[in-house]
């Protein structure tokens, strides 16, 4: 799962290293166990991707690569990018990392490049490039959709999910009239990233649909967050909260508590990453869960998606080629891919891969919505989750999530949010 939680303090870093019992960074790459090279692997844990999942995947990859021993490092939160920055600042940069945002690291020469030969098995090999170079294996796509409680929709007299934004507002009004909270949105504490999904969707429909390279244009100074398109996207989000369609009292919930609130029937619609599909199928709520893409004004698709999420390798690892070989073995192992699909609802972008036939209905509907948008040329970038050239400067996604809290709570207007984002951009790029 992709996220951008706040960075942890130095004390948390020291405590986490003590708890894992691992020594991070390239210094461990020089360690050996018999005739084996020891490499550190930085990962993270979520309710979907737990320790058992990672240990099994590591074992499968290691069985295919003689001569390597893997020491697993677990980020203290899902913000493995922030944790990697802390490790780097103390000279303990890991040898191998998964789901890292390469921004900053790539430009500083800290990551090894993946060659065309390395990328031969990937369907979108150049999904995330920095100066024409690839530093992260693009093995999977995650997209943002709206998961909904079919029982709540039926109670409100809604026969089918909305096809246009006007219908989304109309359905929200019908739900509220029946005493049903239309949207479940959270993002409290370290999980501030979880409040971003409504904005991710409106930026897709209002900004990226017309200007796919909008962030690149922002870098060039051709557009600003105070421009009409972005402010309109922010206004739609503010209006949902202002009309009472997003329960402001729930904004302090953590990511896991927000998911649980949807499961507990505390809201009819749950805008979330496609990883929720695996959770919905594995631990089915008491109601049937449906899926739809956040609708645009015209009803044509603008589905925010991000492809990447795979392995990066430190350019300073003691044995870069061995680290790359192990990373590819991890990413391309069919059992590992199947486990990722089942645990995290991944849409795999490795050539020739087919998801297990026994995947559940919510996952299958999720993939169908993605493929439908793909066929209609309706896939756009996922605001705040982009990597590669034309993405937010490092740290700005966290600032955006903090601003969205104020936008949803009514403490900040859409115009003020645009001004805030321009100010944060300028600070991040000085």
XYZ file of C-alpha atoms in Angstrom:
430
model
C 0.000 0.000 0.000
C 1.180 3.426 -0.905
C 1.188 6.091 1.817
C 2.985 9.204 2.976
C 2.802 9.275 6.761
C 4.688 11.831 8.850
C 8.333 11.170 9.596
C 9.231 9.622 12.894
C 11.682 11.128 15.348
C 15.216 9.986 16.011
C 14.139 8.269 19.209
C 11.598 6.196 17.323
C 14.278 5.264 14.811
C 16.673 4.068 17.485
C 13.916 2.180 19.245
C 12.767 0.514 16.063
C 16.266 -0.670 15.218
C 16.593 -2.099 18.693
C 13.295 -3.920 18.374
C 14.093 -5.447 14.981
C 17.529 -6.500 16.129
C 18.946 -5.556 12.722
C 21.750 -3.306 11.644
C 20.692 -1.338 8.599
C 22.546 -0.022 5.604
C 25.433 -0.807 3.326
C 27.674 -1.657 6.277
C 25.611 -4.828 6.728
C 26.176 -5.573 3.048
C 29.798 -6.282 3.978
C 28.752 -8.829 6.561
C 28.817 -12.511 5.666
C 27.413 -15.753 6.976
C 29.714 -18.524 5.799
C 29.975 -17.981 2.048
C 26.803 -15.897 1.911
C 26.515 -12.149 1.503
C 24.118 -10.450 3.945
C 21.931 -7.687 2.546
C 19.368 -5.550 4.345
C 15.832 -5.322 2.995
C 13.568 -2.478 4.135
C 9.866 -3.196 4.095
C 6.769 -2.165 6.027
C 3.765 -3.863 7.579
C 0.044 -3.196 7.255
C -3.025 -5.203 8.290
C -2.938 -6.736 4.781
C 0.837 -7.189 4.520
C 1.843 -8.614 7.873
C 5.096 -10.171 9.086
C 4.028 -13.647 7.973
C 3.437 -12.377 4.433
C 6.883 -10.758 4.184
C 8.774 -13.648 5.776
C 7.270 -16.145 3.342
C 7.983 -13.920 0.327
C 11.580 -13.331 1.452
C 12.102 -17.068 1.869
C 10.782 -17.830 -1.623
C 13.073 -15.244 -3.239
C 16.103 -16.308 -1.218
C 15.627 -19.940 -2.263
C 16.168 -18.826 -5.867
C 19.345 -16.802 -5.206
C 22.253 -18.756 -3.734
C 24.761 -16.685 -1.844
C 22.493 -14.182 -0.132
C 21.150 -13.826 3.397
C 18.449 -11.194 3.921
C 18.077 -9.141 7.077
C 14.579 -7.713 7.176
C 14.092 -4.151 8.409
C 10.534 -3.070 9.169
C 9.636 0.620 9.052
C 7.922 1.681 12.303
C 4.983 2.953 10.209
C 3.877 2.426 6.630
C 5.993 5.473 5.714
C 9.005 3.487 4.556
C 10.228 6.453 2.486
C 10.503 8.680 5.542
C 12.192 5.883 7.440
C 14.682 5.338 4.602
C 15.543 9.040 4.774
C 16.297 8.711 8.460
C 18.444 5.644 7.889
C 20.276 7.447 5.096
C 20.936 10.460 7.320
C 22.776 8.204 9.780
C 24.762 6.315 7.123
C 22.556 3.230 7.356
C 20.791 3.303 3.984
C 19.330 -0.173 3.278
C 20.593 -2.308 0.405
C 17.137 -3.201 -0.956
C 13.811 -1.405 -0.433
C 10.233 -2.002 -1.564
C 7.604 0.653 -2.186
C 10.091 3.481 -1.718
C 9.339 6.817 -3.353
C 12.595 7.305 -5.310
C 12.248 11.113 -5.461
C 15.336 12.775 -4.035
C 17.221 9.488 -3.685
C 17.359 9.032 -7.471
C 18.570 12.551 -8.193
C 21.235 12.218 -5.481
C 22.677 9.083 -7.110
C 21.747 6.830 -4.188
C 19.846 4.246 -6.263
C 20.988 1.711 -8.864
C 19.440 2.012 -12.325
C 17.338 -0.801 -13.797
C 18.385 -1.598 -17.375
C 16.129 -2.438 -20.330
C 17.141 -6.067 -19.851
C 16.128 -5.915 -16.181
C 12.756 -4.474 -17.204
C 11.983 -6.906 -20.028
C 9.243 -8.711 -18.094
C 7.311 -5.576 -17.106
C 4.289 -4.337 -19.051
C 4.934 -0.656 -18.327
C 8.726 -0.572 -17.965
C 8.968 3.216 -18.163
C 6.045 4.062 -15.893
C 8.290 6.038 -13.522
C 11.443 7.572 -14.925
C 13.835 10.130 -13.494
C 15.751 11.805 -16.271
C 14.926 8.853 -18.506
C 16.217 6.292 -15.997
C 14.215 3.727 -14.011
C 15.039 3.136 -10.347
C 11.976 1.200 -9.170
C 10.596 -2.023 -10.619
C 7.094 -1.209 -11.960
C 5.494 -4.510 -11.052
C 1.982 -3.488 -10.025
C -0.718 -0.857 -10.358
C -2.933 0.484 -7.597
C -5.890 2.692 -8.307
C -8.441 4.682 -6.316
C -12.101 3.688 -6.473
C -15.240 4.079 -4.396
C -16.342 0.981 -2.478
C -19.966 1.086 -1.433
C -22.463 -0.655 0.791
C -25.078 -2.147 -1.520
C -27.584 -2.477 1.334
C -27.346 1.261 2.113
C -27.837 2.112 -1.552
C -30.919 -0.107 -1.730
C -32.359 1.434 1.442
C -31.942 4.901 -0.079
C -33.629 3.792 -3.313
C -30.439 3.934 -5.380
C -30.578 1.236 -8.059
C -27.088 1.615 -9.518
C -23.856 3.466 -8.739
C -23.583 7.021 -10.087
C -22.292 7.591 -13.622
C -21.863 11.378 -13.381
C -20.814 13.727 -10.606
C -24.320 15.204 -10.467
C -25.651 11.717 -9.789
C -23.051 11.256 -7.044
C -24.336 14.382 -5.311
C -27.942 13.283 -5.804
C -27.201 9.850 -4.332
C -25.407 11.464 -1.384
C -28.483 13.575 -0.686
C -30.714 10.482 -0.818
C -28.467 8.632 1.614
C -28.340 11.536 4.046
C -32.132 11.891 3.889
C -32.373 8.286 5.079
C -30.035 9.004 7.978
C -27.108 7.239 6.302
C -23.691 8.916 6.317
C -22.729 9.090 2.617
C -18.895 8.968 2.883
C -16.440 7.380 5.272
C -13.180 9.394 5.254
C -10.441 9.381 7.897
C -6.825 10.371 8.218
C -5.965 11.132 11.798
C -2.587 10.940 13.493
C 0.211 9.263 11.547
C -2.264 8.211 8.855
C -2.887 11.689 7.485
C -2.395 10.304 3.952
C -5.726 8.475 4.249
C -7.749 11.705 3.948
C -6.430 12.318 0.419
C -8.663 10.001 -1.606
C -11.559 12.372 -2.380
C -9.040 15.007 -3.527
C -7.074 12.416 -5.516
C -10.307 11.690 -7.395
C -11.344 15.305 -7.993
C -7.852 16.294 -9.142
C -8.065 13.406 -11.598
C -11.377 14.630 -12.992
C -10.819 18.389 -12.870
C -7.085 18.719 -13.525
C -5.321 15.654 -14.885
C -8.062 14.649 -17.314
C -7.438 17.826 -19.305
C -3.762 18.317 -18.415
C -2.079 14.941 -17.752
C 1.337 16.561 -17.215
C 0.020 19.224 -14.865
C 2.692 18.667 -12.197
C 5.439 18.943 -14.797
C 3.881 22.226 -15.846
C 3.838 23.294 -12.191
C 7.554 22.564 -12.031
C 8.036 24.749 -15.106
C 5.984 27.551 -13.532
C 3.259 27.361 -16.181
C 0.437 26.568 -13.742
C -0.263 27.078 -10.049
C -2.395 25.479 -7.378
C -4.361 28.724 -7.212
C -5.474 28.241 -10.832
C -9.153 27.579 -11.449
C -8.813 23.878 -12.272
C -7.121 22.892 -9.016
C -9.269 25.174 -6.870
C -12.378 23.635 -8.480
C -11.121 20.182 -7.483
C -10.542 21.352 -3.920
C -13.935 23.065 -3.826
C -15.721 19.832 -4.699
C -14.069 18.154 -1.718
C -14.877 21.066 0.588
C -18.496 21.033 -0.590
C -18.904 17.343 0.233
C -17.919 18.076 3.819
C -19.883 21.322 3.938
C -23.081 19.558 2.842
C -22.597 16.961 5.555
C -21.820 14.176 3.108
C -18.451 13.553 4.783
C -18.738 13.092 8.532
C -16.249 15.584 9.986
C -16.316 13.781 13.323
C -14.653 10.802 11.655
C -11.673 12.701 10.277
C -9.563 11.892 13.337
C -9.810 8.144 12.726
C -6.686 6.187 11.828
C -6.547 4.316 8.550
C -7.470 0.980 10.141
C -10.280 2.574 12.167
C -11.630 4.216 9.027
C -11.795 0.884 7.238
C -13.484 -0.612 10.271
C -16.020 2.224 10.313
C -17.035 1.329 6.753
C -17.238 -2.334 7.720
C -19.403 -1.397 10.690
C -21.896 0.372 8.450
C -20.999 3.911 9.549
C -21.057 5.189 5.988
C -22.233 4.068 2.564
C -19.216 4.987 0.416
C -15.532 4.466 1.069
C -13.106 6.145 -1.361
C -9.932 4.095 -1.036
C -7.042 2.443 -2.818
C -7.670 -0.777 -4.680
C -5.895 -2.738 -1.937
C -9.163 -2.647 0.012
C -10.627 -5.142 -2.454
C -8.492 -7.934 -1.004
C -9.589 -7.073 2.517
C -13.260 -6.928 1.484
C -13.053 -10.383 -0.079
C -10.926 -12.031 2.600
C -12.950 -10.714 5.519
C -16.344 -9.986 4.020
C -18.443 -7.322 5.762
C -22.014 -8.105 6.750
C -23.176 -6.423 3.535
C -22.310 -6.876 -0.143
C -19.643 -4.444 -1.326
C -19.827 -2.812 -4.750
C -17.245 -0.817 -6.692
C -17.380 2.219 -8.960
C -14.982 4.789 -10.334
C -15.376 8.324 -8.982
C -17.561 9.941 -11.643
C -16.716 12.981 -13.722
C -19.138 15.709 -14.751
C -19.519 14.203 -18.229
C -19.433 10.566 -17.139
C -16.215 9.775 -19.014
C -13.499 8.039 -16.980
C -10.606 9.747 -15.222
C -9.335 6.993 -12.965
C -6.328 7.922 -10.787
C -3.741 5.163 -10.824
C -0.092 4.657 -9.904
C 2.184 1.990 -11.364
C 5.390 1.048 -9.626
C 5.733 0.050 -5.991
C 8.484 -2.466 -6.600
C 12.074 -2.861 -5.538
C 14.816 -0.263 -5.453
C 18.458 -1.078 -4.795
C 21.078 1.129 -3.188
C 23.860 2.168 -5.540
C 26.213 1.739 -2.575
C 25.218 -1.822 -1.676
C 28.306 -3.996 -1.236
C 27.079 -6.246 -4.070
C 24.694 -4.285 -6.263
C 24.243 -7.036 -8.854
C 23.437 -9.643 -6.209
C 20.948 -7.242 -4.623
C 19.305 -6.642 -8.002
C 19.148 -10.372 -8.721
C 17.436 -11.017 -5.393
C 15.055 -8.087 -5.861
C 13.974 -9.376 -9.277
C 13.556 -12.885 -7.904
C 11.253 -11.477 -5.227
C 9.237 -9.394 -7.689
C 8.868 -12.018 -10.414
C 8.175 -15.129 -8.361
C 4.658 -16.301 -9.212
C 3.845 -17.364 -5.656
C 4.940 -13.958 -4.394
C 2.791 -12.239 -7.010
C -0.182 -14.399 -6.086
C 0.351 -13.628 -2.409
C 0.481 -9.885 -3.163
C -2.722 -10.071 -5.164
C -4.528 -11.998 -2.453
C -3.240 -9.899 0.431
C -3.199 -6.417 -1.121
C -5.420 -6.477 -4.206
C -2.545 -5.664 -6.573
C -3.089 -5.354 -10.304
C 0.075 -7.034 -11.532
C 1.987 -5.557 -14.480
C 4.364 -8.446 -15.110
C 3.992 -9.909 -18.604
C 2.199 -13.225 -18.780
C 0.891 -13.096 -15.230
C -2.705 -14.098 -14.520
C -4.323 -13.559 -11.132
C -5.577 -16.657 -9.292
C -8.958 -17.785 -10.578
C -10.395 -17.956 -7.065
C -10.053 -14.223 -6.397
C -13.199 -12.748 -4.856
C -15.895 -10.589 -6.449
C -14.733 -7.225 -5.079
C -11.232 -7.735 -6.483
C -12.642 -8.830 -9.836
C -14.915 -5.770 -9.976
C -11.958 -3.576 -9.067
C -9.825 -4.956 -11.893
C -12.762 -4.713 -14.302
C -13.227 -1.008 -13.460
C -9.520 -0.398 -14.026
C -9.473 -2.282 -17.344
C -12.602 -0.460 -18.514
C -10.996 2.911 -17.845
C -7.782 1.700 -19.463
C -9.658 0.683 -22.611
C -11.371 4.076 -22.728
C -8.011 5.860 -22.351
C -9.240 7.158 -19.006
C -6.262 6.375 -16.757
C -4.579 9.432 -15.233
C -1.958 10.033 -12.544
C -2.817 9.724 -8.888
C -2.219 13.075 -7.202
C 0.254 12.866 -4.299
C 1.103 9.254 -5.197
C 3.054 9.938 -8.389
C 6.687 8.965 -8.683
C 9.142 9.763 -11.432
C 9.557 13.003 -13.347
C 6.520 15.202 -12.862
C 5.742 14.294 -9.267
C 5.422 16.297 -6.075
C 8.686 17.408 -4.452
C 9.747 15.206 -1.517
C 7.670 15.861 1.593
C 4.903 17.770 -0.169
C 2.426 14.889 -0.134
C 2.489 15.031 3.676
C 1.827 18.778 3.543
C -1.062 18.220 1.139
C -2.636 15.661 3.472
C -2.362 18.076 6.393
C -4.012 20.788 4.287
C -6.837 18.458 3.277
C -7.667 17.968 6.965
C -8.212 21.725 7.217
C -10.137 21.752 3.933
C -12.506 19.008 5.087
C -12.945 20.485 8.558
C -13.825 23.900 7.171
C -10.794 25.640 8.618
C -9.498 26.369 5.115
C -11.340 27.377 1.927
C -10.539 25.875 -1.461
C -8.786 29.083 -2.515
C -6.777 29.139 0.686
C -5.827 25.520 0.116
C -4.496 26.442 -3.331
C -2.443 29.257 -1.828
C -1.194 26.925 0.895
C -0.080 24.360 -1.687
C 1.799 26.977 -3.716
C 3.546 28.171 -0.560
C 4.507 24.625 0.411
C 5.728 23.942 -3.122
C 7.952 27.009 -3.031
C 9.406 25.974 0.333
C 10.064 22.440 -0.894
C 11.815 23.580 -4.067
C 14.033 26.363 -2.725
